[in-house]
Tab-separated table of C-alpha atoms in Angstrom:
chain	number	residue	atom	x	y	z
E	28	MET	CA	-0.940	47.499	36.854
E	29	GLU	CA	-4.019	46.397	34.721
E	30	ALA	CA	-6.671	43.991	36.375
E	31	ALA	CA	-9.570	41.950	34.677
E	32	ASN	CA	-12.429	41.089	36.889
E	33	GLU	CA	-14.094	37.747	36.227
E	34	PRO	CA	-17.149	36.192	37.884
E	35	VAL	CA	-17.108	32.270	38.868
E	36	ASN	CA	-19.170	30.100	41.006
E	37	GLY	CA	-20.770	32.122	44.339
E	38	GLY	CA	-20.049	35.329	42.510
E	39	SER	CA	-16.389	35.275	43.828
E	40	VAL	CA	-14.048	37.254	41.712
E	41	GLN	CA	-10.970	36.151	39.983
E	42	ILE	CA	-7.519	38.651	39.263
E	43	ARG	CA	-5.064	38.279	36.804
E	44	THR	CA	-2.735	40.703	37.418
E	45	GLU	CA	-0.695	41.713	33.654
E	46	ASN	CA	2.401	39.955	35.330
E	47	GLU	CA	0.658	36.889	35.829
E	48	ARG	CA	-0.449	36.744	31.875
E	49	ARG	CA	3.404	37.271	31.447
E	50	LYS	CA	4.476	34.396	32.402
E	51	LEU	CA	5.763	31.170	30.278
E	52	PRO	CA	3.525	28.493	30.264
E	53	ASN	CA	4.398	25.317	31.637
E	54	PHE	CA	6.601	23.334	29.654
E	55	LEU	CA	6.339	20.157	31.074
E	56	GLN	CA	2.658	19.787	30.383
E	57	SER	CA	2.053	21.458	27.808
E	58	VAL	CA	5.281	20.024	25.139
E	59	ASN	CA	4.028	17.195	23.729
E	60	MET	CA	6.335	14.247	23.705
E	61	LYS	CA	5.466	13.427	20.431
E	62	TYR	CA	8.413	16.511	19.679
E	63	VAL	CA	10.861	15.193	22.037
E	64	LYS	CA	10.409	11.991	19.623
E	65	LEU	CA	11.050	13.662	16.820
E	66	GLY	CA	13.740	15.688	17.783
E	67	TYR	CA	15.573	12.203	19.168
E	68	HIS	CA	14.685	10.965	15.629
E	69	TYR	CA	16.125	13.459	13.789
E	70	LEU	CA	19.655	13.058	16.217
E	71	ILE	CA	19.986	9.730	15.461
E	72	THR	CA	18.846	9.963	11.537
E	73	HIS	CA	21.522	12.443	10.837
E	74	LEU	CA	24.389	11.395	13.950
E	75	PHE	CA	26.919	10.184	11.361
E	76	LYS	CA	26.855	13.333	9.320
E	77	LEU	CA	26.867	15.122	12.525
E	78	CYS	CA	29.878	13.323	13.993
E	79	LEU	CA	31.601	13.814	10.684
E	80	VAL	CA	31.599	17.853	10.782
E	81	PRO	CA	34.840	17.973	13.338
E	82	LEU	CA	36.952	15.363	10.996
E	83	MET	CA	36.344	16.790	8.234
E	84	ALA	CA	37.135	20.758	9.815
E	85	VAL	CA	40.112	18.757	11.084
E	86	LEU	CA	41.222	17.527	7.635
E	87	VAL	CA	40.257	20.842	6.159
E	88	THR	CA	42.591	21.975	8.762
E	89	GLU	CA	45.642	19.784	7.764
E	90	ILE	CA	45.348	20.780	4.266
E	91	SER	CA	45.255	24.828	4.944
E	92	ARG	CA	48.643	24.352	6.501
E	93	LEU	CA	50.717	21.844	3.309
E	94	THR	CA	53.084	23.894	1.755
E	95	THR	CA	54.227	24.023	-2.172
E	96	ASP	CA	57.295	22.031	-1.220
E	97	ASP	CA	54.980	19.550	0.767
E	98	LEU	CA	52.485	18.953	-2.409
E	99	TYR	CA	56.197	18.492	-4.935
E	100	GLN	CA	56.798	15.807	-2.504
E	101	ILE	CA	53.253	14.189	-3.263
E	102	TRP	CA	53.513	14.563	-6.353
E	103	LEU	CA	57.008	12.448	-6.435
E	104	HIS	CA	55.677	10.073	-4.742
E	105	LEU	CA	53.307	8.862	-7.242
E	106	GLN	CA	55.642	9.463	-10.022
E	107	TYR	CA	57.736	6.546	-8.778
E	108	ASN	CA	54.551	4.905	-7.812
E	109	LEU	CA	52.665	5.200	-10.873
E	110	VAL	CA	52.186	1.294	-11.424
E	111	ALA	CA	50.793	0.936	-8.463
E	112	PHE	CA	48.890	4.134	-9.079
E	113	ILE	CA	47.664	3.054	-12.464
E	114	PHE	CA	46.960	-0.539	-10.862
E	115	LEU	CA	44.907	0.985	-8.501
E	116	SER	CA	42.834	3.085	-10.523
E	117	ALA	CA	41.763	0.028	-12.796
E	118	LEU	CA	40.508	-2.031	-10.326
E	119	ALA	CA	38.624	1.795	-9.135
E	120	ILE	CA	37.112	1.615	-12.834
E	121	PHE	CA	36.494	-2.146	-13.001
E	122	GLY	CA	34.925	-2.504	-9.822
E	123	SER	CA	32.764	0.456	-10.347
E	124	THR	CA	31.819	-0.836	-13.380
E	125	VAL	CA	30.591	-4.337	-12.238
E	126	TYR	CA	28.862	-2.914	-9.253
E	127	ILE	CA	26.546	-0.450	-11.990
E	128	MET	CA	26.028	-2.990	-13.738
E	129	SER	CA	25.132	-6.091	-11.551
E	130	ARG	CA	23.126	-3.677	-9.034
E	131	PRO	CA	19.650	-3.931	-9.284
E	132	ARG	CA	17.484	-2.153	-11.977
E	133	SER	CA	15.619	0.663	-10.447
E	134	VAL	CA	11.411	-0.063	-11.205
E	135	TYR	CA	9.665	2.902	-12.063
E	136	LEU	CA	5.626	3.135	-11.816
E	137	VAL	CA	4.711	5.092	-14.694
E	138	ASP	CA	1.077	5.546	-14.376
E	139	TYR	CA	-2.302	3.150	-13.580
E	140	SER	CA	-5.437	3.025	-13.443
E	141	CYS	CA	-8.972	2.019	-12.197
E	142	TYR	CA	-11.673	1.015	-13.200
E	143	LEU	CA	-15.505	2.422	-12.424
E	144	PRO	CA	-18.566	0.403	-13.524
E	145	PRO	CA	-21.477	2.394	-15.101
E	146	GLU	CA	-23.570	3.719	-12.740
E	147	SER	CA	-26.306	1.286	-13.787
E	148	LEU	CA	-24.882	-1.285	-11.859
E	149	GLN	CA	-25.106	0.249	-8.299
E	150	VAL	CA	-26.010	-1.596	-5.681
E	151	LYS	CA	-27.831	0.361	-2.877
E	152	TYR	CA	-28.339	-1.431	0.401
E	153	GLN	CA	-32.773	-1.918	-0.033
E	154	LYS	CA	-31.541	-3.189	-3.303
E	155	PHE	CA	-29.214	-5.688	-2.126
E	156	MET	CA	-31.610	-6.841	0.238
E	157	ASP	CA	-35.041	-6.406	-1.494
E	158	HIS	CA	-32.637	-9.045	-4.450
E	159	SER	CA	-31.711	-11.089	-2.330
E	160	LYS	CA	-35.133	-11.937	-0.898
E	161	LEU	CA	-36.458	-12.694	-4.477
E	162	ILE	CA	-34.182	-14.837	-5.098
E	163	GLU	CA	-34.985	-17.047	-2.279
E	164	ASP	CA	-32.137	-19.368	-1.913
E	165	PHE	CA	-31.647	-17.701	1.455
E	166	ASN	CA	-33.411	-17.948	5.144
E	167	GLU	CA	-35.369	-15.216	7.145
E	168	SER	CA	-31.758	-16.118	9.229
E	169	SER	CA	-29.481	-15.195	6.865
E	170	LEU	CA	-31.428	-12.650	5.347
E	171	GLU	CA	-31.283	-10.443	8.526
E	172	PHE	CA	-27.847	-11.712	8.822
E	173	GLN	CA	-26.704	-10.514	5.677
E	174	ARG	CA	-28.484	-6.960	6.614
E	175	LYS	CA	-26.214	-7.005	10.222
E	176	ILE	CA	-22.843	-7.190	8.328
E	177	LEU	CA	-24.339	-4.774	5.698
E	178	GLU	CA	-25.097	-2.204	8.459
E	179	ARG	CA	-21.693	-2.444	9.853
E	180	SER	CA	-19.226	-3.039	6.729
E	181	GLY	CA	-18.437	0.338	6.361
E	182	LEU	CA	-19.585	0.017	2.353
E	183	GLY	CA	-21.833	2.965	1.631
E	184	GLU	CA	-24.972	3.394	-1.471
E	185	GLU	CA	-23.118	3.691	-4.744
E	186	THR	CA	-20.528	0.039	-4.156
E	187	TYR	CA	-21.283	-2.076	-7.647
E	188	LEU	CA	-22.319	-5.623	-8.419
E	189	PRO	CA	-21.478	-7.219	-11.840
E	190	GLU	CA	-24.605	-7.036	-14.494
E	191	ALA	CA	-25.620	-10.883	-13.685
E	192	LEU	CA	-26.170	-9.998	-10.131
E	193	HIS	CA	-28.460	-7.534	-11.292
E	194	CYS	CA	-31.294	-10.254	-12.533
E	195	ILE	CA	-33.603	-12.064	-11.154
E	196	PRO	CA	-32.904	-14.673	-10.903
E	197	PRO	CA	-29.172	-14.375	-11.255
E	198	ARG	CA	-26.994	-15.744	-14.083
E	199	PRO	CA	-24.288	-16.686	-13.332
E	200	THR	CA	-22.662	-18.666	-16.204
E	201	MET	CA	-19.984	-18.499	-17.993
E	202	MET	CA	-20.240	-16.159	-20.611
E	203	ALA	CA	-21.406	-13.812	-18.001
E	204	ALA	CA	-18.574	-14.408	-15.871
E	205	ARG	CA	-16.227	-13.847	-18.910
E	206	GLU	CA	-18.062	-10.405	-19.806
E	207	GLU	CA	-17.631	-9.216	-16.264
E	208	ALA	CA	-13.725	-10.173	-16.577
E	209	GLU	CA	-13.905	-8.341	-20.560
E	210	GLN	CA	-15.490	-5.094	-18.735
E	211	VAL	CA	-13.183	-5.038	-15.892
E	212	MET	CA	-9.568	-5.578	-17.773
E	213	PHE	CA	-10.212	-3.929	-21.088
E	214	GLY	CA	-12.015	-1.009	-19.080
E	215	ALA	CA	-8.913	-0.362	-16.878
E	216	LEU	CA	-6.240	-1.087	-19.965
E	217	ASP	CA	-8.197	1.246	-22.135
E	218	LYS	CA	-7.808	4.141	-19.708
E	219	LEU	CA	-3.543	3.481	-18.953
E	220	PHE	CA	-2.974	3.321	-22.672
E	221	GLU	CA	-4.577	6.563	-23.402
E	222	ASN	CA	-3.005	8.193	-20.258
E	223	THR	CA	0.689	6.592	-21.107
E	224	GLU	CA	0.145	6.251	-25.060
E	225	ILE	CA	2.364	3.230	-24.548
E	226	ASN	CA	1.544	0.983	-27.763
E	227	PRO	CA	0.517	-2.153	-26.456
E	228	ARG	CA	3.243	-4.060	-28.570
E	229	ASP	CA	5.756	-2.848	-26.699
E	230	ILE	CA	4.993	-4.117	-23.549
E	231	GLY	CA	7.092	-6.696	-22.707
E	232	VAL	CA	5.733	-8.862	-19.198
E	233	LEU	CA	2.195	-9.568	-18.504
E	234	VAL	CA	0.979	-10.447	-15.477
E	235	VAL	CA	-3.078	-10.602	-14.732
E	236	ASN	CA	-4.228	-11.930	-11.133
E	237	CYS	CA	-7.702	-12.898	-10.925
E	238	SER	CA	-8.616	-15.617	-7.268
E	239	LEU	CA	-11.348	-16.875	-8.023
E	240	PHE	CA	-12.116	-17.101	-11.775
E	241	ASN	CA	-9.643	-18.880	-13.924
E	242	PRO	CA	-11.279	-19.856	-17.416
E	243	THR	CA	-9.519	-21.115	-20.667
E	244	PRO	CA	-7.616	-19.611	-22.453
E	245	SER	CA	-6.392	-17.839	-19.359
E	246	LEU	CA	-7.762	-13.809	-18.413
E	247	SER	CA	-3.908	-12.524	-20.004
E	248	ALA	CA	-4.728	-15.187	-22.899
E	249	MET	CA	-7.886	-12.579	-22.968
E	250	ILE	CA	-5.304	-9.717	-23.180
E	251	VAL	CA	-3.235	-10.571	-25.665
E	252	ASN	CA	-5.647	-11.141	-28.042
E	253	LYS	CA	-7.522	-7.859	-27.629
E	254	TYR	CA	-4.505	-5.830	-27.621
E	255	LYS	CA	-2.436	-7.979	-29.967
E	256	LEU	CA	0.801	-8.301	-27.113
E	257	ARG	CA	3.358	-9.762	-29.845
E	258	GLY	CA	4.275	-13.196	-30.008
E	259	ASN	CA	7.652	-13.232	-27.577
E	260	VAL	CA	5.097	-11.617	-24.406
E	261	LYS	CA	6.520	-13.203	-20.987
E	262	SER	CA	2.770	-13.849	-19.793
E	263	PHE	CA	1.933	-15.192	-15.935
E	264	ASN	CA	-1.723	-15.385	-14.784
E	265	LEU	CA	-1.934	-15.964	-11.263
E	266	GLY	CA	-5.397	-17.798	-9.451
E	267	GLY	CA	-6.316	-18.680	-5.964
E	268	MET	CA	-3.852	-16.265	-4.471
E	269	GLY	CA	-6.443	-13.898	-2.815
E	270	CYS	CA	-7.017	-10.263	-1.951
E	271	SER	CA	-3.078	-9.975	-1.748
E	272	ALA	CA	-2.413	-11.231	-5.037
E	273	GLY	CA	-1.598	-7.347	-6.340
E	274	VAL	CA	1.305	-7.578	-4.622
E	275	ILE	CA	2.274	-10.224	-5.187
E	276	ALA	CA	2.062	-9.460	-9.562
E	277	ILE	CA	3.922	-6.419	-8.654
E	278	ASP	CA	7.021	-8.470	-6.742
E	279	LEU	CA	6.749	-11.120	-10.128
E	280	ALA	CA	6.603	-8.041	-12.554
E	281	LYS	CA	9.964	-6.743	-10.644
E	282	ASP	CA	11.614	-9.434	-10.797
E	283	MET	CA	11.223	-9.975	-14.678
E	284	LEU	CA	12.308	-6.769	-15.232
E	285	GLN	CA	15.550	-7.392	-13.218
E	286	VAL	CA	16.450	-9.780	-16.049
E	287	HIS	CA	14.759	-7.970	-19.351
E	288	ARG	CA	16.417	-4.988	-19.884
E	289	ASN	CA	14.926	-1.745	-21.758
E	290	THR	CA	11.619	-2.704	-21.144
E	291	TYR	CA	7.848	-2.403	-20.048
E	292	ALA	CA	5.273	-4.777	-17.440
E	293	VAL	CA	1.547	-4.397	-17.145
E	294	VAL	CA	0.222	-5.572	-14.021
E	295	VAL	CA	-3.697	-6.037	-14.039
E	296	SER	CA	-5.318	-6.849	-10.364
E	297	THR	CA	-9.139	-8.046	-10.572
E	298	GLU	CA	-11.639	-10.434	-9.009
E	299	ASN	CA	-14.509	-11.930	-10.506
E	300	ILE	CA	-17.808	-12.235	-9.161
E	301	THR	CA	-20.243	-14.007	-10.928
E	302	GLN	CA	-19.620	-17.605	-10.534
E	303	ASN	CA	-18.834	-16.770	-7.292
E	304	TRP	CA	-21.538	-15.538	-5.386
E	305	TYR	CA	-22.767	-18.161	-2.407
E	306	PHE	CA	-26.582	-19.359	-2.699
E	307	GLY	CA	-26.530	-21.042	0.673
E	308	ASN	CA	-27.438	-19.973	3.889
E	309	LYS	CA	-24.087	-21.118	6.282
E	310	LYS	CA	-23.205	-17.799	8.016
E	311	ALA	CA	-19.662	-17.878	7.529
E	312	MET	CA	-19.394	-17.807	3.788
E	313	LEU	CA	-22.324	-15.314	3.271
E	314	ILE	CA	-20.172	-13.041	4.404
E	315	PRO	CA	-17.882	-12.099	1.112
E	316	ASN	CA	-21.965	-11.639	-0.301
E	317	CYS	CA	-22.213	-8.206	1.801
E	318	LEU	CA	-18.469	-6.795	1.059
E	319	PHE	CA	-16.633	-8.006	-2.604
E	320	ARG	CA	-17.757	-5.891	-5.616
E	321	VAL	CA	-16.722	-5.138	-8.831
E	322	GLY	CA	-13.442	-3.249	-9.411
E	323	GLY	CA	-10.131	-3.690	-11.175
E	324	SER	CA	-6.724	-1.742	-11.770
E	325	ALA	CA	-4.153	-1.767	-14.370
E	326	ILE	CA	-0.686	-0.905	-13.476
E	327	LEU	CA	2.120	0.205	-16.001
E	328	LEU	CA	6.041	-0.521	-15.274
E	329	SER	CA	9.309	0.834	-16.349
E	330	ASN	CA	12.908	-0.329	-16.134
E	331	LYS	CA	13.904	2.186	-18.384
E	332	GLY	CA	16.289	5.585	-16.975
E	333	LYS	CA	14.287	7.244	-19.544
E	334	ASP	CA	10.583	6.924	-18.530
E	335	ARG	CA	11.983	7.960	-14.448
E	336	ARG	CA	10.790	12.105	-15.391
E	337	ARG	CA	7.401	10.941	-16.891
E	338	SER	CA	6.840	8.682	-13.853
E	339	LYS	CA	4.905	9.045	-10.080
E	340	TYR	CA	6.584	6.515	-8.566
E	341	LYS	CA	9.830	4.349	-7.976
E	342	LEU	CA	9.727	0.576	-6.648
E	343	VAL	CA	11.977	0.298	-3.345
E	344	HIS	CA	10.873	-2.694	-1.517
E	345	THR	CA	8.269	-5.296	-2.230
E	346	VAL	CA	8.081	-8.248	1.150
E	347	ARG	CA	6.374	-11.227	0.837
E	348	THR	CA	4.624	-12.750	4.362
E	349	HIS	CA	3.351	-16.968	3.930
E	350	LYS	CA	1.901	-18.611	6.487
E	351	GLY	CA	0.155	-21.535	5.211
E	352	ALA	CA	2.318	-23.939	7.044
E	353	VAL	CA	0.200	-23.558	9.795
E	354	GLU	CA	-3.429	-25.447	9.408
E	355	LYS	CA	-5.733	-22.694	11.092
E	356	ALA	CA	-3.994	-19.674	8.561
E	357	PHE	CA	-4.338	-22.394	5.073
E	358	ASN	CA	-7.733	-23.170	6.526
E	359	CYS	CA	-9.056	-19.521	7.407
E	360	VAL	CA	-10.241	-18.054	4.238
E	361	TYR	CA	-10.977	-21.199	1.956
E	362	GLN	CA	-13.366	-22.077	-0.946
E	363	GLU	CA	-15.178	-25.251	-0.260
E	364	GLN	CA	-19.564	-26.781	-0.653
E	365	ASP	CA	-21.406	-26.294	2.610
E	366	ASP	CA	-23.614	-29.397	3.123
E	367	ASN	CA	-26.059	-28.386	0.680
E	368	GLY	CA	-23.357	-28.792	-2.408
E	369	LYS	CA	-23.198	-25.107	-2.940
E	370	THR	CA	-20.239	-23.213	-3.717
E	371	GLY	CA	-18.864	-20.401	-1.261
E	372	VAL	CA	-15.487	-18.727	0.119
E	373	SER	CA	-15.754	-19.707	4.322
E	374	LEU	CA	-13.997	-17.050	6.550
E	375	SER	CA	-12.525	-18.352	9.906
E	376	LYS	CA	-13.451	-16.600	12.938
E	377	ASP	CA	-9.542	-17.165	14.056
E	378	LEU	CA	-9.388	-14.595	9.944
E	379	MET	CA	-8.419	-11.195	12.884
E	380	ALA	CA	-5.922	-13.677	14.894
E	381	ILE	CA	-4.021	-15.200	11.949
E	382	ALA	CA	-3.493	-11.942	10.603
E	383	GLY	CA	-2.310	-10.133	13.167
E	384	GLU	CA	0.632	-13.196	13.043
E	385	ALA	CA	1.200	-12.685	9.610
E	386	LEU	CA	1.400	-9.098	9.972
E	387	LYS	CA	3.609	-9.413	12.822
E	388	ALA	CA	5.520	-11.346	10.453
E	389	ASN	CA	5.954	-9.427	7.277
E	390	ILE	CA	6.774	-5.952	9.479
E	391	THR	CA	9.966	-7.926	10.951
E	392	THR	CA	10.869	-7.484	7.992
E	393	LEU	CA	10.090	-4.961	6.379
E	394	GLY	CA	10.899	-2.541	9.909
E	395	PRO	CA	14.267	-3.291	8.929
E	396	LEU	CA	14.469	-1.940	6.068
E	397	VAL	CA	12.467	1.089	5.974
E	398	LEU	CA	12.314	1.892	9.782
E	399	PRO	CA	15.100	4.574	10.978
E	400	ILE	CA	18.450	3.575	12.751
E	401	SER	CA	16.717	5.267	15.493
E	402	GLU	CA	13.615	3.756	15.673
E	403	GLN	CA	15.507	0.449	15.534
E	404	ILE	CA	17.736	1.245	18.174
E	405	LEU	CA	15.024	1.915	20.320
E	406	PHE	CA	13.420	-1.805	19.390
E	407	PHE	CA	16.246	-3.373	20.197
E	408	MET	CA	17.090	-1.988	23.532
E	409	THR	CA	13.556	-3.631	24.331
E	410	LEU	CA	14.072	-6.741	23.082
E	411	VAL	CA	17.621	-7.242	25.483
E	412	THR	CA	15.783	-5.481	28.079
E	413	LYS	CA	13.194	-8.337	28.142
E	414	LYS	CA	15.760	-10.773	27.004
E	415	LEU	CA	18.272	-10.567	29.821
E	416	PHE	CA	16.383	-9.100	32.518
E	417	ASN	CA	12.930	-10.923	31.757
E	418	ALA	CA	11.615	-7.542	32.554
E	419	LYS	CA	7.995	-7.520	32.094
E	420	LEU	CA	7.594	-4.996	29.284
E	421	LYS	CA	5.674	-4.693	26.675
E	422	PRO	CA	6.848	-5.294	23.713
E	423	TYR	CA	7.702	-1.815	21.390
E	424	ILE	CA	6.033	-1.094	18.421
E	425	PRO	CA	8.314	0.739	16.039
E	426	ASP	CA	6.566	4.403	15.169
E	427	PHE	CA	5.771	3.148	10.853
E	428	LYS	CA	5.134	6.863	10.721
E	429	LEU	CA	8.331	8.061	10.498
E	430	ALA	CA	8.830	5.666	7.542
E	431	PHE	CA	5.555	6.202	5.903
E	432	ASP	CA	4.139	9.163	4.950
E	433	HIS	CA	0.796	7.769	3.191
E	434	PHE	CA	-0.685	4.126	4.315
E	435	CYS	CA	-2.722	1.360	1.699
E	436	ILE	CA	-4.391	-0.199	3.536
E	437	HIS	CA	-5.927	-3.030	1.448
E	438	ALA	CA	-10.189	-2.682	2.515
E	439	GLY	CA	-10.647	-6.284	3.064
E	440	GLY	CA	-13.226	-4.663	5.687
E	441	ARG	CA	-13.958	-2.407	8.582
E	442	ALA	CA	-12.478	-4.993	11.153
E	443	VAL	CA	-9.323	-5.073	9.384
E	444	ILE	CA	-8.755	-1.306	8.804
E	445	ASP	CA	-9.796	-0.667	12.306
E	446	GLU	CA	-7.247	-3.699	13.517
E	447	LEU	CA	-4.465	-1.515	12.080
E	448	GLU	CA	-4.650	1.462	13.573
E	449	LYS	CA	-4.707	0.404	16.135
E	450	ASN	CA	-1.390	-1.981	16.623
E	451	LEU	CA	0.012	0.401	14.277
E	452	GLN	CA	-0.770	3.406	16.248
E	453	LEU	CA	-1.925	5.644	13.225
E	454	SER	CA	-4.178	8.417	12.997
E	455	GLN	CA	-7.903	9.419	11.657
E	456	THR	CA	-5.437	10.859	8.611
E	457	HIS	CA	-3.117	7.941	7.720
E	458	VAL	CA	-6.391	5.168	7.248
E	459	GLU	CA	-8.688	7.613	5.827
E	460	ALA	CA	-8.047	6.411	2.139
E	461	SER	CA	-9.051	2.830	3.140
E	462	ARG	CA	-11.961	3.518	4.664
E	463	MET	CA	-13.092	5.826	1.693
E	464	THR	CA	-12.166	3.419	-0.163
E	465	LEU	CA	-14.595	0.461	1.370
E	466	HIS	CA	-17.244	3.134	1.941
E	467	ARG	CA	-17.566	4.147	-1.640
E	468	PHE	CA	-16.157	1.062	-4.065
E	469	GLY	CA	-16.519	-2.044	-1.188
E	470	ASN	CA	-13.918	-4.990	-1.026
E	471	THR	CA	-12.518	-4.660	-4.898
E	472	SER	CA	-10.155	-7.554	-3.567
E	473	SER	CA	-6.251	-6.828	-5.279
E	474	SER	CA	-7.016	-3.558	-6.546
E	475	SER	CA	-8.466	-1.799	-3.419
E	476	ILE	CA	-5.200	-0.713	-2.417
E	477	TRP	CA	-4.698	1.562	-6.308
E	478	TYR	CA	-7.864	2.856	-5.474
E	479	GLU	CA	-6.665	4.104	-2.121
E	480	LEU	CA	-3.617	5.429	-3.862
E	481	ALA	CA	-5.404	7.175	-6.388
E	482	TYR	CA	-7.705	8.896	-2.944
E	483	ILE	CA	-4.718	10.411	-2.415
E	484	GLU	CA	-3.680	11.880	-5.248
E	485	ALA	CA	-6.972	12.719	-5.754
E	486	LYS	CA	-6.914	14.855	-2.607
E	487	GLY	CA	-3.531	16.266	-3.583
E	488	ARG	CA	-1.757	14.713	-0.379
E	489	MET	CA	0.778	13.275	-2.949
E	490	LYS	CA	4.130	15.631	-2.747
E	491	LYS	CA	7.120	14.447	-4.024
E	492	GLY	CA	9.958	12.187	-1.818
E	493	ASN	CA	6.809	10.795	0.040
E	494	ARG	CA	6.451	7.351	0.817
E	495	VAL	CA	3.841	4.784	0.407
E	496	TRP	CA	3.244	1.536	2.174
E	497	GLN	CA	0.565	-0.970	0.640
E	498	ILE	CA	-0.118	-4.001	3.293
E	499	ALA	CA	-2.826	-6.638	2.030
E	500	PHE	CA	-3.639	-9.437	3.137
E	501	GLY	CA	-5.463	-12.858	1.219
E	502	SER	CA	-5.899	-16.577	1.509
E	503	GLY	CA	-3.211	-19.041	2.421
E	504	PHE	CA	-3.034	-17.058	4.714
E	505	LYS	CA	-0.240	-14.638	3.367
E	506	CYS	CA	0.544	-10.571	4.212
E	507	ASN	CA	2.845	-8.525	1.294
E	508	SER	CA	4.242	-4.992	1.304
E	509	ALA	CA	4.549	-3.016	-1.431
E	510	VAL	CA	6.957	0.208	-0.929
E	511	TRP	CA	6.771	3.051	-3.244
E	512	VAL	CA	8.526	6.887	-2.942
E	513	ALA	CA	6.682	9.196	-5.039
E	514	LEU	CA	9.100	11.210	-8.254
E	515	HIS	CA	7.481	14.480	-7.753
E	516	ASN	CA	4.493	15.856	-6.832
E	517	VAL	CA	1.833	13.320	-8.155
E	518	LYS	CA	-1.512	14.685	-9.817
E	519	PRO	CA	-4.550	12.468	-9.661
E	520	SER	CA	-4.626	11.045	-13.249
E	521	VAL	CA	-7.056	11.421	-16.125
E	522	SER	CA	-10.801	9.660	-15.434
E	523	SER	CA	-9.600	9.038	-11.621
E	524	PRO	CA	-12.135	6.527	-10.025
E	525	TRP	CA	-12.555	9.683	-7.718
E	526	GLU	CA	-12.647	12.305	-10.092
E	527	HIS	CA	-16.769	13.102	-9.565
E	528	CYS	CA	-16.641	12.984	-6.718
E	529	ILE	CA	-13.809	13.690	-4.373
E	530	ASP	CA	-15.574	16.747	-2.992
E	531	ARG	CA	-18.041	14.433	-1.588
E	532	TYR	CA	-14.821	12.634	0.467
E	533	PRO	CA	-14.213	12.319	3.520
E	534	VAL	CA	-17.735	11.145	5.006
E	535	LYS	CA	-18.827	10.373	7.994
E	536	LEU	CA	-19.210	6.917	9.078
E	537	ASP	CA	-21.656	6.136	11.931
E	538	PHE	CA	-21.092	2.776	12.828
């Protein structure tokens, strides 16, 4: 028998025999309970199929017992009931045709692009603070407040501000704002049309969303003019709808593609900073200065069956939740003037609590659409137990990791990502795309969820059949979700915004 001696405390000896080393581990301690849950999930998910196995066995057995005479009797029965047989067949064909013609058309995401500003527009912390001091609109307390927000924000040193805000003094003119809008929108669209080889005149639906900049002619008209879109294009310009407007724009485009056959829709999501920088000292209105940065995206959607093969994703669900009927929710993100008449966007202290309520309402609708039946049963059983027996049970939080492979949480700020990571019980990997997007590009408003999707693709993590949950919050107050499924192993698009820096990510964040 072999023995091993190991010195331990006080020079005593621990002896382990070969038989002891052969013992199996204590499974009750070593088996992670998540695997038990996965087994339960698999069993419930495939319960119907498992129940069909004995039924199919019985059916096959009975068919195998049929004789030639039995088959002849069945044929005679059909002959004598030929009219009924033809009627039922015709009814089945008619019903199938009506179903096929009336069912929702599939919406495919052919490709998308995200705008990458030039390096000359990058703004480091020190440059941000130096310029803020030179502007002379901020007092010492406001400057210190902005410095602390920057340090804790999760933003890195390579985010971008528009050219007008790099000037001393800044030039927040209408012309400069138009220039920013053109650079972002046209930059994203040029790449999109180049990558997809789509003729702009083939676009039947155009939806543009930008919350704070709504000139006349509209941003959508600027795109029509630039690319000479056809005269009957259905164009929409969404304003004042906040950071969740990107999902709203997708939902609108989806509805339009149900009505208009065999066409393309383009969605452009952006925000404009030039005329919306706050030059005052109200702290609730200074936070957007520290978080919002230049960015934009352009998405090409199609309802053409032939585009399925070359498309990246298929749209599965869109769920929109609006809490605007509640006064606190309506006022929590509010554009207004301070006591000195300077305009900015004020963020309420109740913002995170209101966002939580909106999220709760949104996932209550989304959950039954996406969660496996195993999770729905657990949620229902907990709810019934709590109602019937008044039990002091914590509400069961469904495991959305069983429904989705990837999460694109709007990079509105570090606190937003932290709260969703905690409340949805997500891992660091699940929120990595959101944190790294916030670090690299800042809060790019409604387009942030597309920079996040581009990050996942650039990391090579998007596999065929993977489900993606895009979730965004916006003024009003709104929480909106979009669910996509990958049609194949998705590679990053040409000229991805992460193309030249993905090897440096993820970076370690010190908070």
